[in-house]
Amino acid sequence: MKNRKGFCFINILLQISLILLLLSFGFIYFKKLIEREELIRAKTEIYEVFTTYGIKAHNSRTNYEVKLDYLKKNITISQMSVIDKEIIHLPQNLKYITIFDKQTQEKFNAKITSHGNITPSFSIYIFDYNDIAQYRISFYGFDLIKYMQINVYRNINDTTPKYNTILNFHNKWTTTNPKWKEE
């Protein structure tokens, strides 16, 4: 009878440990799923804000100012620096940084001209929960064609672009980097 009680106790411990193991794997999977969704949402919102207001500026011949504030995690679009047209809230758990003039910027102002162009040209990096850059969105304004170009690059398997060292990574950036893919 004593052997049977020990066997039941071990059986219960095994079942509890198996359930806890499955729950921990489920939690890790769920956290990664949320992180991936937030990264895609941030990339899409940033891209769509600039393309939408670039088209609106071109059609209505109006200038827009875009204020990027990564401390508050929002993007504010205003008309003639006075009237706030729209405020976009970015996912709070991610980090963002703008690179302009070989410096990192946590607050940055850009202007969408009446031709739909952008001034100045700059890049935005979006970082995951581990502070590794997962997206690079580059904005280029061309006076000749008077319209902005946006290039989006996704990190395939590069662990070197960290939040604290992104400036060094940016200065060595090439579009032929095999660890990054243009979307």
Coordinates of C-alpha atoms in Angstrom, one line a residue:
M1 CA 0.0 0.0 0.0
K2 CA 2.9 2.4 0.8
N3 CA 4.3 1.9 -2.7
R4 CA 1.0 2.9 -4.3
K5 CA 0.9 6.2 -2.3
G6 CA 4.4 7.1 -3.5
F7 CA 3.5 6.3 -7.1
C8 CA 0.4 8.5 -6.9
F9 CA 2.4 11.4 -5.4
I10 CA 5.1 11.1 -8.2
N11 CA 2.3 10.9 -10.8
I12 CA 0.7 14.1 -9.4
L13 CA 4.0 15.9 -9.4
L14 CA 4.7 14.9 -13.0
Q15 CA 1.3 16.1 -14.1
I16 CA 1.7 19.4 -12.3
S17 CA 5.2 19.9 -13.8
L18 CA 3.9 19.0 -17.3
I19 CA 1.1 21.6 -17.0
L20 CA 3.5 24.3 -15.7
L21 CA 5.9 23.5 -18.5
L22 CA 3.1 23.8 -21.1
L23 CA 1.9 27.1 -19.6
S24 CA 5.4 28.6 -19.6
F25 CA 5.8 27.7 -23.3
G26 CA 2.4 29.1 -24.0
F27 CA 3.3 32.3 -22.2
I28 CA 6.6 32.7 -24.2
Y29 CA 4.7 32.0 -27.5
F30 CA 2.0 34.5 -26.6
K31 CA 4.6 37.2 -25.7
K32 CA 6.4 36.7 -29.0
L33 CA 3.1 36.9 -30.9
I34 CA 2.2 40.2 -29.2
E35 CA 5.7 41.6 -29.9
R36 CA 5.5 40.6 -33.6
E37 CA 2.0 42.2 -33.9
E38 CA 3.2 45.4 -32.2
L39 CA 6.3 45.6 -34.6
I40 CA 4.1 45.2 -37.6
R41 CA 1.6 47.7 -36.3
A42 CA 4.3 50.3 -35.6
K43 CA 5.9 49.8 -39.0
T44 CA 2.5 50.1 -40.8
E45 CA 1.3 53.2 -38.9
I46 CA 4.6 55.1 -39.5
Y47 CA 4.6 54.2 -43.2
E48 CA 0.9 55.0 -43.7
V49 CA 1.1 58.4 -41.9
F50 CA 3.8 59.6 -44.2
T51 CA 2.2 58.2 -47.4
T52 CA -1.3 59.4 -46.6
Y53 CA -0.2 62.9 -45.7
G54 CA 2.2 63.0 -48.6
I55 CA -0.7 62.4 -51.0
K56 CA -3.0 64.8 -49.1
A57 CA -0.3 67.5 -49.3
H58 CA 0.2 67.0 -53.0
N59 CA -3.5 67.0 -53.8
S60 CA -4.4 70.0 -51.6
R61 CA -1.1 71.9 -52.1
T62 CA -0.8 72.2 -48.3
N63 CA 2.3 71.8 -46.1
Y64 CA 2.2 69.4 -43.1
E65 CA 4.5 69.2 -40.1
V66 CA 5.2 65.8 -38.6
K67 CA 6.4 65.7 -35.0
L68 CA 7.9 62.4 -33.9
D69 CA 8.1 62.1 -30.1
Y70 CA 9.5 58.7 -29.1
L71 CA 9.5 59.6 -25.4
K72 CA 5.7 59.9 -25.5
K73 CA 5.5 57.3 -28.3
N74 CA 3.4 59.3 -30.6
I75 CA 3.4 61.1 -34.0
T76 CA 1.6 64.4 -34.3
I77 CA 0.6 65.8 -37.7
S78 CA -0.1 69.5 -37.8
Q79 CA -1.0 72.0 -40.6
M80 CA 1.1 75.1 -40.6
S81 CA 2.5 74.2 -37.2
V82 CA -0.7 75.4 -35.5
I83 CA -3.6 73.0 -36.0
D84 CA -3.1 69.4 -34.9
K85 CA -4.7 67.3 -37.6
E86 CA -4.0 63.9 -36.1
I87 CA -2.1 62.2 -33.3
I88 CA -0.9 58.6 -33.8
H89 CA -0.1 56.6 -30.7
L90 CA 2.7 54.0 -31.3
P91 CA 3.0 50.7 -29.3
Q92 CA 4.3 51.5 -25.9
N93 CA 6.5 48.4 -25.3
L94 CA 8.7 49.1 -28.4
K95 CA 11.6 51.6 -28.7
Y96 CA 12.1 54.0 -31.6
I97 CA 14.9 56.3 -32.7
T98 CA 15.5 58.6 -35.6
I99 CA 18.9 59.0 -37.2
F100 CA 19.4 62.4 -38.8
D101 CA 22.7 64.3 -39.5
K102 CA 24.7 61.4 -38.0
Q103 CA 23.0 61.8 -34.6
T104 CA 20.2 59.9 -32.8
Q105 CA 17.1 61.9 -32.1
E106 CA 14.3 61.0 -29.7
K107 CA 12.3 64.0 -30.8
F108 CA 12.3 65.0 -34.5
N109 CA 10.3 67.3 -36.8
A110 CA 9.9 66.7 -40.5
K111 CA 7.9 68.7 -43.1
I112 CA 5.8 67.3 -45.9
T113 CA 5.8 69.9 -48.6
S114 CA 2.9 71.0 -50.8
H115 CA 4.3 68.7 -53.5
G116 CA 4.2 65.7 -51.3
N117 CA 7.9 65.7 -50.7
I118 CA 9.6 65.4 -47.3
T119 CA 12.3 67.5 -45.8
P120 CA 14.8 66.5 -44.4
S121 CA 15.7 62.9 -45.3
F122 CA 16.0 60.6 -42.3
S123 CA 15.7 57.1 -41.0
I124 CA 13.6 55.6 -38.2
Y125 CA 14.5 52.4 -36.4
I126 CA 12.0 50.3 -34.6
F127 CA 13.3 48.0 -31.8
D128 CA 11.8 44.9 -30.2
Y129 CA 11.5 44.0 -26.5
N130 CA 15.2 43.0 -26.5
D131 CA 16.4 46.4 -27.9
I132 CA 17.4 44.9 -31.3
A133 CA 16.4 46.9 -34.4
Q134 CA 13.8 45.0 -36.3
Y135 CA 12.8 47.6 -38.9
R136 CA 14.5 50.5 -40.6
I137 CA 12.2 53.0 -42.4
S138 CA 14.2 55.4 -44.6
F139 CA 12.6 58.6 -45.9
Y140 CA 14.1 60.4 -48.9
G141 CA 13.0 63.7 -50.4
F142 CA 14.0 64.4 -54.0
D143 CA 13.7 67.9 -55.3
L144 CA 13.8 66.7 -58.9
I145 CA 10.8 64.4 -58.7
K146 CA 9.2 66.4 -55.9
Y147 CA 7.9 63.3 -54.1
M148 CA 9.2 61.3 -51.2
Q149 CA 10.5 57.8 -51.4
I150 CA 10.1 55.4 -48.5
N151 CA 12.2 52.3 -48.1
V152 CA 11.3 49.7 -45.5
Y153 CA 13.9 47.1 -44.4
R154 CA 13.2 44.2 -42.1
N155 CA 15.8 42.4 -39.9
I156 CA 16.0 38.8 -40.9
N157 CA 18.6 37.5 -38.4
D158 CA 21.0 40.3 -37.4
T159 CA 21.5 40.8 -33.6
T160 CA 24.1 43.6 -33.9
P161 CA 21.9 46.7 -34.3
K162 CA 21.2 47.4 -30.6
Y163 CA 19.4 50.5 -29.3
N164 CA 22.6 51.8 -27.6
T165 CA 24.9 51.2 -30.7
I166 CA 22.5 52.0 -33.5
L167 CA 24.5 55.0 -34.7
N168 CA 27.5 52.8 -35.5
F169 CA 25.3 50.3 -37.3
H170 CA 23.6 53.1 -39.2
N171 CA 26.9 54.6 -40.4
K172 CA 28.1 51.2 -41.7
W173 CA 24.7 50.4 -43.3
T174 CA 24.5 49.1 -46.9
T175 CA 21.4 48.0 -48.8
T176 CA 23.2 44.8 -49.8
N177 CA 23.3 43.5 -46.2
P178 CA 22.2 39.9 -46.4
K179 CA 20.7 40.0 -42.9
W180 CA 18.2 42.6 -43.9
K181 CA 15.5 42.4 -46.5
E182 CA 13.7 45.3 -48.3
E183 CA 9.9 45.0 -48.1

